[in-house]
Amino acid sequence: MNNRIKLVACSLAAVATGALFAQQPASDAVTNPLAANLTAVADGQRIYDGTCQTCHGPAGMGDPGRGGPPLNAPGLKHGDGDADLFRTIRQGVSGTQMPPYKGLRDEQVWQLVSYIRSLQNTAASTGASRGAGVPEGNVAAGEALFFGRAGCASCHEINARGGVTGPDLSNAGRLASAAIRQKIVSPNDPLPPTPGARGGGGGRGGPPPVTLVVKTADGREIRGARRNEDMFSAQIVDASGQLHLIDKLRTPVTVEARSLMPNDYAKRLSADDITNLVGYLRSQQARDLSKTVAQPIAGGITYQRLVNASAEPHNWPMYWGNYQGTHYSALTEITPNNIRQLKTAWSFPILGGNSVLEATPIVVDGVMYTTGSGNPATVTALDARSGRQIWRWTRQQKVVNPYEINPFARGTAILGNRLFVGTLDGWLIAIDARTGQSLWEVQVVDTMEGSSITSPPLVLKDMVITGMTGGEYATRGHLDAYDAATGKRRWRFYTIPAPGEFGNDTWKGDSWTTGGGPTWLTGSFDPALNLVYWAIGNPAPEFDRVARGEMDNLFTNSVVA
């Protein structure tokens, strides 16, 4: 028995339930000794509310802004078994924000497991009692109300349709009907302590709603929902969806104990209207990318601002800083004379996989976007001034090539409010820059053929242009352009010419089909000439020319316009 197990066993020998909690579970066959114990569920909720709710949200609903996944449904990444939950709580998850809770007694961990189980079981039984996937009310009428007369979509989105002030309701169907109904008719009340509801699973129920109010130096009043807050800073989203990053040392923040939601729905809407709204929201089980891709995403940085990026030196809106690829900042505050006086202002753990960081963060209007490396892929939005996280996007590779040798993610690109990132398994993905939610994804290359995407794309006009790796393997390099709004491919340029194309005669036989020529590093753009410039990598095999011949092997080791 290792020392840690000995310590746990010794410490538990002193408690009255020592025989029941003799040691930490060692296999998935271990079951919760407090399963179905209602007292344990209530005790577990008290621990959850004080320990876990900050990251995982009320009643295990999840909180994308803090990186905590939902816990109120099966399919947890690190296992659904009792022992899996126990182990995750006790040991934490390396490389994530989930710390080990070694200060909790085993009995308390099992109480937490019992509470999480109650959330999952209540959601499942609630759905079963109504019939799987059969919501009450008229779903079509509820949808018309949500996006019409009721005005819900002014603050809430479903599948990227609507506002971003309030929570995304694309998976509102995980909530019990009673909780949804109460939130509609009594938005200023905390949700009741009903297992599976947004407000909790016994005990105290959900936290009361709040609205943050700020008076700026120029006399403006900002009122909005709290996205994030600590002692020194606050992130507020106003009714228009605008994010405000507040320094509380300079701008005081007051709290109103009320929701931004209208509190007169019970008068404005009929009982049937409310039932139909509940039915529509209950029908929303998960975010649907086939629907998000069709939605317009307003606001954000325009193409014209990207063209004139050098006029905004406080921003760094693309990998190279500007389309010319100068990688140079015109800011003058830091000089050779004062650089020795620089001190750390903040630090933030960029969580990701098992690789080193090679990202160049981009900065747009006070928000920094950066990537982690390896698997899972991560994109994090930060308050550039304070280092506070705004949201984090995480994605596991769908396929992992066992011979993957360049597990890097060098950053993102942005156009409007769409953020673009490539992945190691060869996908190009659009993310809502306001919320960190996926909008569309398209497969660019097959990673099992030796290719991946490691550098950020280049965005221009209404297109996203991305390269690919693979010069070490038998690939044929290419450069792709995709529609920024839909992800539909506009064109593909192969870096190695096919028969009948200029340059194919510089390749021996059919070696052009596997001749390399990757496009992994982000290119540059001349708006006046409407030309993209892209560096093409080495031919393959790189050092042995027998297969490809003693010729120029166009267009490898070149810059192409």
Coordinates of C-alpha atoms in Angstrom, one line a residue:
M1 CA 0.0 0.0 0.0
N2 CA 1.5 3.4 -0.9
N3 CA 2.1 6.1 1.6
R4 CA -0.9 8.2 0.5
I5 CA -3.3 5.3 0.9
K6 CA -1.8 4.6 4.4
L7 CA -2.4 8.2 5.4
V8 CA -6.0 8.2 4.2
A9 CA -6.7 4.9 6.0
C10 CA -5.1 6.2 9.2
S11 CA -7.0 9.5 9.2
L12 CA -10.3 7.7 8.6
A13 CA -9.7 5.3 11.4
A14 CA -10.6 8.1 13.9
V15 CA -14.0 8.8 12.5
A16 CA -17.2 7.0 13.5
T17 CA -17.8 5.7 10.0
G18 CA -14.3 4.3 9.7
A19 CA -15.3 0.9 8.6
L20 CA -17.5 2.3 5.9
F21 CA -14.8 4.6 4.5
A22 CA -11.7 2.6 5.0
Q23 CA -9.8 3.6 1.8
Q24 CA -10.0 5.5 -1.4
P25 CA -11.7 3.5 -4.2
A26 CA -9.2 1.6 -6.4
S27 CA -11.4 0.4 -9.2
D28 CA -14.5 1.2 -11.1
A29 CA -16.2 -1.7 -9.3
V30 CA -16.3 0.4 -6.1
T31 CA -19.8 1.9 -5.4
N32 CA -20.8 4.8 -3.2
P33 CA -21.6 3.6 0.3
L34 CA -24.0 6.6 0.6
A35 CA -25.9 5.9 -2.6
A36 CA -29.6 6.9 -2.4
N37 CA -29.0 8.4 1.0
L38 CA -31.1 11.6 1.1
T39 CA -29.2 13.1 4.0
A40 CA -25.9 12.5 2.1
V41 CA -27.4 14.3 -0.9
A42 CA -28.4 17.3 1.2
D43 CA -24.9 17.4 2.8
G44 CA -23.3 17.0 -0.6
Q45 CA -25.2 20.0 -1.9
R46 CA -23.9 22.2 1.0
I47 CA -20.4 21.1 0.1
Y48 CA -21.0 21.7 -3.6
D49 CA -22.5 25.2 -3.1
G50 CA -19.4 26.3 -1.1
T51 CA -16.7 24.5 -3.1
C52 CA -17.8 23.6 -6.6
Q53 CA -20.5 26.0 -7.7
T54 CA -18.1 28.8 -8.6
C55 CA -16.7 26.8 -11.6
H56 CA -19.5 24.3 -12.3
G57 CA -22.5 26.6 -11.9
P58 CA -25.7 26.1 -9.8
A59 CA -26.9 22.6 -9.8
G60 CA -24.1 21.4 -12.0
M61 CA -25.3 23.4 -15.0
G62 CA -21.7 24.3 -16.0
D63 CA -20.1 27.7 -16.5
P64 CA -18.2 28.2 -19.8
G65 CA -16.8 31.5 -18.5
R66 CA -15.0 29.8 -15.7
G67 CA -14.2 26.6 -17.6
G68 CA -16.3 24.3 -15.5
P69 CA -18.2 21.6 -17.5
P70 CA -21.8 20.7 -16.7
L71 CA -22.2 17.8 -14.1
N72 CA -25.9 17.3 -14.4
A73 CA -25.9 14.8 -17.2
P74 CA -24.1 11.5 -18.0
G75 CA -21.1 11.4 -20.2
L76 CA -18.5 13.1 -18.0
K77 CA -15.1 13.2 -19.6
H78 CA -13.3 11.5 -16.7
G79 CA -15.9 8.8 -16.1
D80 CA -19.4 8.5 -14.7
G81 CA -18.8 5.7 -12.2
D82 CA -18.9 6.4 -8.5
A83 CA -15.2 5.6 -8.3
D84 CA -14.5 7.9 -11.3
L85 CA -16.3 10.8 -9.6
F86 CA -14.5 10.1 -6.3
R87 CA -11.1 9.9 -7.9
T88 CA -11.7 13.1 -9.9
I89 CA -12.7 15.1 -6.8
R90 CA -9.9 13.6 -4.6
Q91 CA -7.0 13.8 -7.1
G92 CA -8.1 16.7 -9.4
V93 CA -7.3 16.7 -13.1
S94 CA -3.8 17.6 -14.1
G95 CA -3.5 20.4 -16.7
T96 CA -6.9 21.8 -15.9
Q97 CA -8.4 24.2 -13.3
M98 CA -9.8 21.2 -11.4
P99 CA -7.7 21.0 -8.2
P100 CA -7.4 18.0 -5.9
Y101 CA -9.6 18.2 -2.8
K102 CA -7.4 16.4 -0.4
G103 CA -8.8 18.3 2.6
L104 CA -12.2 16.7 2.3
R105 CA -12.9 13.5 4.3
D106 CA -13.8 10.5 2.2
E107 CA -17.3 10.7 3.7
Q108 CA -17.6 14.3 2.4
V109 CA -16.4 13.2 -1.1
W110 CA -19.0 10.5 -1.2
Q111 CA -21.6 13.1 -0.2
L112 CA -20.5 15.2 -3.2
V113 CA -20.8 12.1 -5.4
S114 CA -24.3 11.5 -4.1
Y115 CA -25.3 15.0 -4.8
I116 CA -23.9 14.9 -8.4
R117 CA -25.7 11.6 -8.9
S118 CA -28.9 13.2 -7.8
L119 CA -28.6 15.9 -10.4
Q120 CA -28.0 13.3 -13.2
N121 CA -30.7 11.0 -12.0
T122 CA -33.3 13.7 -11.6
A123 CA -32.6 15.0 -15.1
A124 CA -33.0 11.5 -16.5
S125 CA -36.1 10.7 -14.5
T126 CA -37.7 14.0 -15.3
G127 CA -37.3 13.3 -19.0
A128 CA -38.6 9.8 -18.6
S129 CA -41.7 10.8 -16.7
R130 CA -42.8 13.0 -19.6
G131 CA -41.7 10.6 -22.3
A132 CA -38.2 11.0 -23.8
G133 CA -37.9 14.1 -25.9
V134 CA -41.6 14.9 -25.7
P135 CA -41.9 18.5 -24.2
E136 CA -45.1 19.9 -22.9
G137 CA -46.9 22.8 -24.7
N138 CA -46.7 23.9 -28.4
V139 CA -43.0 24.0 -29.3
A140 CA -43.5 26.0 -32.5
A141 CA -45.7 28.6 -30.7
G142 CA -43.1 28.8 -27.9
E143 CA -40.3 29.4 -30.5
A144 CA -42.4 32.2 -32.1
L145 CA -42.8 33.8 -28.6
F146 CA -39.1 33.4 -27.7
F147 CA -37.9 35.2 -30.8
G148 CA -40.9 37.5 -31.1
R149 CA -43.4 39.0 -28.7
A150 CA -41.8 37.8 -25.4
G151 CA -38.5 39.3 -26.4
C152 CA -36.4 36.6 -24.9
A153 CA -33.9 36.6 -27.8
S154 CA -32.9 40.2 -27.0
C155 CA -30.8 38.8 -24.2
H156 CA -30.6 35.0 -24.7
E157 CA -29.4 32.9 -27.6
I158 CA -30.3 29.5 -28.8
N159 CA -27.9 28.1 -31.4
A160 CA -26.3 31.5 -32.0
R161 CA -29.7 33.1 -32.7
G162 CA -30.4 36.0 -30.2
G163 CA -28.5 38.1 -27.7
V164 CA -25.6 37.2 -25.5
T165 CA -26.4 39.2 -22.3
G166 CA -28.0 36.3 -20.5
P167 CA -27.1 32.6 -20.5
D168 CA -27.0 30.5 -23.7
L169 CA -30.2 28.5 -23.6
S170 CA -29.3 26.0 -26.3
N171 CA -29.3 23.2 -23.7
A172 CA -32.1 24.6 -21.5
G173 CA -33.8 21.3 -21.8
R174 CA -31.5 19.9 -19.1
L175 CA -33.5 21.9 -16.6
A176 CA -36.7 20.7 -15.0
S177 CA -39.9 22.4 -16.3
A178 CA -40.7 23.8 -12.9
A179 CA -37.3 25.6 -12.8
I180 CA -37.8 27.1 -16.3
R181 CA -41.3 28.2 -15.4
Q182 CA -40.2 29.9 -12.2
K183 CA -37.4 31.7 -13.9
I184 CA -39.9 33.1 -16.5
V185 CA -42.6 34.3 -14.0
S186 CA -40.4 35.1 -11.0
P187 CA -36.9 36.1 -12.3
N188 CA -36.0 37.9 -9.1
D189 CA -36.4 34.9 -6.9
P190 CA -33.7 32.3 -6.3
L191 CA -34.6 29.0 -7.7
P192 CA -36.0 26.5 -5.2
P193 CA -33.9 23.6 -3.8
T194 CA -35.2 21.0 -6.2
P195 CA -32.7 18.4 -7.4
G196 CA -31.9 18.9 -11.1
A197 CA -33.2 22.5 -11.2
R198 CA -30.8 25.4 -11.9
G199 CA -30.9 26.5 -8.3
G200 CA -29.7 23.3 -6.6
G201 CA -30.6 19.9 -5.4
G202 CA -31.8 20.4 -1.8
G203 CA -30.6 22.7 0.9
R204 CA -30.4 26.4 0.0
G205 CA -31.3 26.4 -3.7
G206 CA -29.8 28.8 -6.2
P207 CA -28.1 32.1 -5.6
P208 CA -30.3 35.3 -6.0
P209 CA -30.0 37.1 -9.3
V210 CA -27.9 40.3 -9.4
T211 CA -27.4 43.2 -11.8
L212 CA -24.2 45.2 -11.7
V213 CA -24.3 49.0 -12.1
V214 CA -21.3 51.2 -12.9
K215 CA -21.1 55.0 -13.1
T216 CA -18.3 56.0 -15.5
A217 CA -16.0 59.1 -15.1
D218 CA -17.9 60.8 -17.9
G219 CA -21.3 60.3 -16.2
R220 CA -22.6 57.3 -18.1
E221 CA -24.4 54.5 -16.3
I222 CA -23.7 50.9 -17.3
R223 CA -26.1 48.2 -16.2
G224 CA -25.6 44.6 -17.0
A225 CA -25.2 41.0 -16.1
R226 CA -22.2 39.8 -14.2
R227 CA -20.0 37.7 -16.4
N228 CA -17.1 37.5 -13.9
E229 CA -16.0 39.4 -10.8
D230 CA -13.3 39.5 -8.2
M231 CA -12.1 42.1 -5.6
F232 CA -10.4 44.2 -8.2
S233 CA -12.2 43.8 -11.5
A234 CA -15.6 43.0 -13.0
Q235 CA -16.8 41.9 -16.4
I236 CA -20.3 43.2 -17.2
V237 CA -22.4 42.5 -20.3
D238 CA -25.0 45.2 -20.9
A239 CA -28.4 44.8 -22.5
S240 CA -27.0 45.3 -25.9
G241 CA -24.5 42.5 -25.5
Q242 CA -21.5 44.8 -25.1
L243 CA -18.8 43.5 -22.8
H244 CA -17.4 46.1 -20.3
L245 CA -14.1 45.3 -18.5
I246 CA -14.2 47.3 -15.3
D247 CA -11.2 48.2 -13.0
K248 CA -13.0 48.5 -9.6
L249 CA -10.1 50.5 -8.2
R250 CA -11.0 53.3 -10.6
T251 CA -14.7 52.7 -11.2
P252 CA -16.9 51.6 -8.3
V253 CA -19.4 48.8 -8.9
T254 CA -22.7 48.6 -7.1
V255 CA -24.9 45.5 -6.9
E256 CA -28.7 45.4 -7.3
A257 CA -30.5 42.4 -6.0
R258 CA -32.6 41.9 -9.1
S259 CA -32.4 40.3 -12.5
L260 CA -32.2 42.1 -15.9
M261 CA -35.1 40.0 -17.0
P262 CA -38.6 41.6 -17.1
N263 CA -40.6 40.7 -14.0
D264 CA -44.1 41.0 -15.6
Y265 CA -44.2 38.0 -17.8
A266 CA -47.0 36.5 -15.6
K267 CA -49.1 39.5 -16.6
R268 CA -48.0 40.0 -20.2
L269 CA -48.3 36.4 -21.2
S270 CA -51.1 34.0 -20.9
A271 CA -50.8 30.7 -19.1
D272 CA -50.7 28.9 -22.4
D273 CA -48.0 31.3 -23.7
I274 CA -45.8 30.4 -20.7
T275 CA -46.5 26.7 -21.1
N276 CA -45.5 27.0 -24.8
L277 CA -42.3 28.8 -23.8
V278 CA -41.4 26.2 -21.3
G279 CA -42.1 23.5 -23.9
Y280 CA -39.8 25.2 -26.5
L281 CA -37.0 25.6 -24.0
R282 CA -37.4 22.0 -22.8
S283 CA -36.9 20.9 -26.4
Q284 CA -33.4 22.4 -26.5
Q285 CA -31.1 19.6 -25.4
A286 CA -27.7 20.6 -26.9
R287 CA -26.1 23.2 -29.1
D288 CA -26.6 22.4 -32.8
L289 CA -23.8 23.5 -35.2
S290 CA -26.0 22.8 -38.2
K291 CA -28.1 25.7 -36.9
T292 CA -25.4 28.0 -35.5
V293 CA -23.7 28.2 -38.9
A294 CA -26.8 29.8 -40.4
Q295 CA -26.9 32.8 -38.0
P296 CA -25.5 36.2 -38.6
I297 CA -23.0 37.4 -35.9
A298 CA -23.0 41.1 -35.7
G299 CA -20.3 43.5 -34.4
G300 CA -16.7 42.9 -33.7
I301 CA -13.6 44.0 -35.7
T302 CA -14.2 44.9 -39.3
Y303 CA -12.1 44.1 -42.3
Q304 CA -11.4 47.8 -42.8
R305 CA -10.0 48.0 -39.3
L306 CA -7.8 45.0 -40.1
V307 CA -6.5 46.7 -43.2
N308 CA -5.7 49.7 -41.1
A309 CA -4.3 47.8 -38.1
S310 CA -1.2 49.9 -37.8
A311 CA -3.5 52.9 -36.9
E312 CA -4.5 51.0 -33.7
P313 CA -1.2 50.1 -32.0
H314 CA -3.0 49.3 -28.8
N315 CA -4.5 46.3 -30.6
W316 CA -2.7 43.3 -32.1
P317 CA -5.5 41.9 -34.3
M318 CA -3.6 39.1 -36.1
Y319 CA -0.7 36.8 -35.9
W320 CA 1.8 39.2 -37.5
G321 CA 0.2 42.3 -36.1
N322 CA -0.8 43.5 -39.5
Y323 CA -1.4 42.3 -43.1
Q324 CA 2.1 43.3 -44.1
G325 CA 3.6 40.8 -41.6
T326 CA 5.9 43.3 -39.9
H327 CA 5.5 41.7 -36.4
Y328 CA 6.3 45.2 -35.0
S329 CA 4.4 47.4 -32.5
A330 CA 4.3 51.1 -32.9
L331 CA 3.7 51.6 -29.1
T332 CA 6.3 53.8 -27.5
E333 CA 5.8 53.4 -23.7
I334 CA 8.4 50.6 -23.4
T335 CA 11.8 51.9 -24.4
P336 CA 15.4 50.6 -24.2
N337 CA 15.8 53.0 -21.3
N338 CA 13.0 51.6 -19.1
I339 CA 12.8 48.0 -20.2
R340 CA 14.8 46.9 -17.1
Q341 CA 12.1 48.3 -14.9
L342 CA 9.4 46.0 -16.3
K343 CA 7.6 43.8 -13.7
T344 CA 5.1 41.1 -13.9
A345 CA 1.6 42.5 -13.9
W346 CA -0.3 39.2 -14.0
S347 CA 0.1 35.6 -15.0
F348 CA -2.5 33.0 -16.2
P349 CA -2.2 29.2 -16.7
I350 CA -2.8 28.5 -20.3
L351 CA -4.1 25.0 -20.0
G352 CA -4.0 22.5 -22.8
G353 CA -2.3 19.3 -23.7
N354 CA 1.2 17.9 -23.4
S355 CA 3.2 20.4 -25.5
V356 CA 5.0 23.8 -25.2
L357 CA 3.5 27.1 -25.8
E358 CA 4.2 28.8 -29.2
A359 CA 1.2 31.0 -29.4
T360 CA 1.2 34.7 -30.3
P361 CA -1.9 36.1 -28.6
I362 CA -4.1 38.6 -30.4
V363 CA -5.6 41.6 -28.7
V364 CA -8.8 43.4 -29.8
D365 CA -10.4 46.2 -27.8
G366 CA -9.1 45.0 -24.5
V367 CA -9.7 41.3 -24.9
M368 CA -6.7 38.9 -25.4
Y369 CA -7.3 35.6 -27.2
T370 CA -4.7 32.9 -27.0
T371 CA -4.3 29.1 -27.5
G372 CA -2.8 26.2 -25.5
S373 CA -0.9 23.5 -27.3
G374 CA -1.4 19.8 -27.6
N375 CA -4.6 17.8 -26.9
P376 CA -7.1 19.0 -25.8
A377 CA -7.1 22.2 -27.8
T378 CA -7.9 25.3 -25.9
V379 CA -8.7 28.9 -26.7
T380 CA -9.0 31.4 -23.9
A381 CA -10.3 34.9 -23.8
L382 CA -8.8 37.1 -21.2
D383 CA -9.1 40.7 -19.9
A384 CA -5.8 42.0 -21.3
R385 CA -5.4 44.4 -18.4
S386 CA -6.1 42.2 -15.5
G387 CA -5.6 38.7 -16.8
R388 CA -9.0 37.6 -15.7
Q389 CA -10.6 34.8 -17.8
I390 CA -13.7 35.8 -19.8
W391 CA -14.3 32.3 -21.3
R392 CA -12.4 29.2 -22.3
W393 CA -13.2 26.9 -25.3
T394 CA -11.9 23.3 -25.1
R395 CA -12.0 20.5 -27.7
Q396 CA -10.7 17.0 -27.7
Q397 CA -9.2 15.7 -31.0
K398 CA -11.6 13.5 -32.8
V399 CA -8.6 11.4 -34.1
V400 CA -5.0 11.4 -32.8
N401 CA -2.2 10.4 -35.1
P402 CA 0.2 8.3 -33.1
Y403 CA 3.1 9.8 -35.2
E404 CA 2.0 13.4 -34.6
I405 CA 5.3 15.3 -34.1
N406 CA 4.3 19.0 -34.1
P407 CA 1.7 19.3 -31.3
F408 CA 1.5 23.1 -31.5
A409 CA -1.2 25.8 -31.7
R410 CA 0.3 29.2 -32.5
G411 CA -2.8 31.3 -32.1
T412 CA -6.1 32.5 -33.6
A413 CA -7.5 34.9 -36.2
I414 CA -10.5 37.2 -35.9
L415 CA -13.0 38.8 -38.2
G416 CA -16.1 40.5 -36.8
N417 CA -17.1 38.5 -33.8
R418 CA -15.9 35.2 -35.2
L419 CA -12.7 33.8 -34.0
F420 CA -10.9 31.1 -36.0
V421 CA -8.5 28.4 -34.9
G422 CA -7.0 25.2 -36.6
T423 CA -6.6 21.9 -34.8
L424 CA -4.0 19.1 -34.7
D425 CA -6.6 16.7 -36.2
G426 CA -7.0 19.0 -39.2
W427 CA -10.2 21.0 -38.5
L428 CA -10.8 24.7 -39.0
I429 CA -13.3 26.0 -36.4
A430 CA -15.2 29.2 -35.9
I431 CA -15.9 30.4 -32.4
D432 CA -18.1 33.2 -31.2
A433 CA -15.6 35.7 -29.8
R434 CA -18.2 37.0 -27.4
T435 CA -19.1 33.7 -25.7
G436 CA -16.5 31.0 -26.6
Q437 CA -19.2 28.9 -28.2
S438 CA -18.5 27.0 -31.5
L439 CA -20.2 28.3 -34.6
W440 CA -19.0 25.9 -37.3
E441 CA -16.3 23.4 -38.1
V442 CA -14.9 22.0 -41.3
Q443 CA -12.3 19.3 -41.9
V444 CA -9.3 20.7 -43.9
V445 CA -7.0 17.7 -43.8
D446 CA -6.9 14.0 -42.7
T447 CA -4.5 13.9 -39.8
M448 CA -4.0 10.1 -40.3
E449 CA -2.3 11.0 -43.6
G450 CA 0.3 13.0 -41.7
S451 CA -1.2 16.5 -41.8
S452 CA -2.5 18.9 -39.2
I453 CA -3.0 22.7 -38.6
T454 CA -0.6 24.3 -36.2
S455 CA -0.6 28.0 -37.1
P456 CA -3.5 30.5 -37.2
P457 CA -5.3 31.3 -40.4
L458 CA -5.2 34.6 -42.2
V459 CA -8.6 36.4 -42.5
L460 CA -9.3 38.9 -45.2
K461 CA -12.5 40.4 -46.7
D462 CA -15.0 37.6 -46.0
M463 CA -12.6 34.6 -46.2
V464 CA -10.5 32.5 -43.9
I465 CA -7.3 31.2 -45.5
T466 CA -5.5 28.3 -43.8
G467 CA -2.4 26.2 -44.5
M468 CA -1.4 22.8 -43.3
T469 CA 1.6 20.8 -42.1
G470 CA 2.9 17.5 -43.5
G471 CA 6.2 18.1 -45.2
E472 CA 7.7 15.3 -43.2
Y473 CA 5.3 12.8 -44.7
A474 CA 4.0 11.8 -48.1
T475 CA 1.4 14.6 -48.4
R476 CA 0.6 17.1 -51.2
G477 CA 0.5 20.5 -49.8
H478 CA -2.3 23.0 -50.3
L479 CA -3.7 26.3 -49.2
D480 CA -7.5 26.7 -48.6
A481 CA -9.9 29.6 -48.5
Y482 CA -13.2 29.2 -46.6
D483 CA -16.3 31.5 -46.2
A484 CA -15.9 33.2 -42.9
A485 CA -19.6 33.1 -42.1
T486 CA -20.4 29.5 -43.2
G487 CA -17.2 27.5 -43.4
K488 CA -17.9 26.6 -47.0
R489 CA -14.7 26.1 -49.0
R490 CA -14.2 28.8 -51.7
W491 CA -11.0 27.5 -53.3
R492 CA -7.9 25.3 -52.9
F493 CA -4.5 26.0 -54.3
Y494 CA -2.2 23.0 -54.5
T495 CA 1.5 23.8 -53.9
I496 CA 2.6 21.0 -56.2
P497 CA 1.2 21.2 -59.7
A498 CA -0.7 18.4 -61.3
P499 CA -0.1 17.1 -64.8
G500 CA -1.0 19.8 -67.4
E501 CA -0.3 22.6 -64.9
F502 CA 2.7 24.9 -64.9
G503 CA 5.6 23.3 -63.0
N504 CA 4.5 19.7 -63.0
D505 CA 7.5 18.9 -65.2
T506 CA 9.8 19.8 -62.4
W507 CA 8.8 16.5 -60.6
K508 CA 9.9 13.0 -61.5
G509 CA 7.1 10.7 -62.5
D510 CA 4.2 10.7 -60.1
S511 CA 6.3 12.0 -57.1
W512 CA 4.2 15.2 -57.3
T513 CA 1.3 13.3 -55.5
T514 CA 3.4 12.9 -52.3
G515 CA 5.9 15.7 -52.7
G516 CA 5.3 17.7 -49.5
G517 CA 5.2 21.4 -49.9
P518 CA 3.3 22.2 -46.6
T519 CA 1.9 25.7 -45.9
W520 CA 2.0 25.6 -42.2
L521 CA 3.1 29.2 -41.4
T522 CA 0.6 32.0 -41.6
G523 CA 1.0 34.2 -44.7
S524 CA 0.6 37.9 -45.4
F525 CA -1.6 40.1 -47.6
D526 CA -1.4 43.2 -49.7
P527 CA -4.9 44.8 -49.8
A528 CA -3.9 47.3 -52.6
L529 CA -2.7 44.5 -55.0
N530 CA -5.2 42.0 -53.7
L531 CA -2.4 39.4 -53.4
V532 CA -1.8 36.8 -50.6
Y533 CA 1.8 35.8 -50.0
W534 CA 2.5 32.4 -48.6
A535 CA 5.7 30.5 -47.8
I536 CA 5.8 26.9 -49.1
G537 CA 7.8 24.4 -47.1
N538 CA 10.2 21.6 -48.0
P539 CA 9.7 18.8 -50.6
A540 CA 9.4 15.2 -49.5
P541 CA 11.4 13.2 -49.0
E542 CA 13.4 16.2 -47.9
F543 CA 17.0 14.9 -48.2
D544 CA 16.7 12.0 -50.6
R545 CA 16.0 13.3 -54.1
V546 CA 15.9 9.9 -55.8
A547 CA 12.1 9.7 -55.9
R548 CA 11.4 13.4 -56.9
G549 CA 14.4 13.9 -59.3
E550 CA 17.2 16.5 -59.6
M551 CA 14.8 19.3 -60.6
D552 CA 13.3 22.5 -59.0
N553 CA 10.3 20.6 -57.5
L554 CA 8.0 23.7 -57.8
F555 CA 6.6 25.3 -55.7
T556 CA 8.4 23.9 -52.6
N557 CA 10.9 26.1 -50.7
S558 CA 9.3 29.1 -52.3
V559 CA 7.1 32.1 -51.6
V560 CA 4.0 32.1 -53.8
A561 CA 1.7 35.1 -54.4

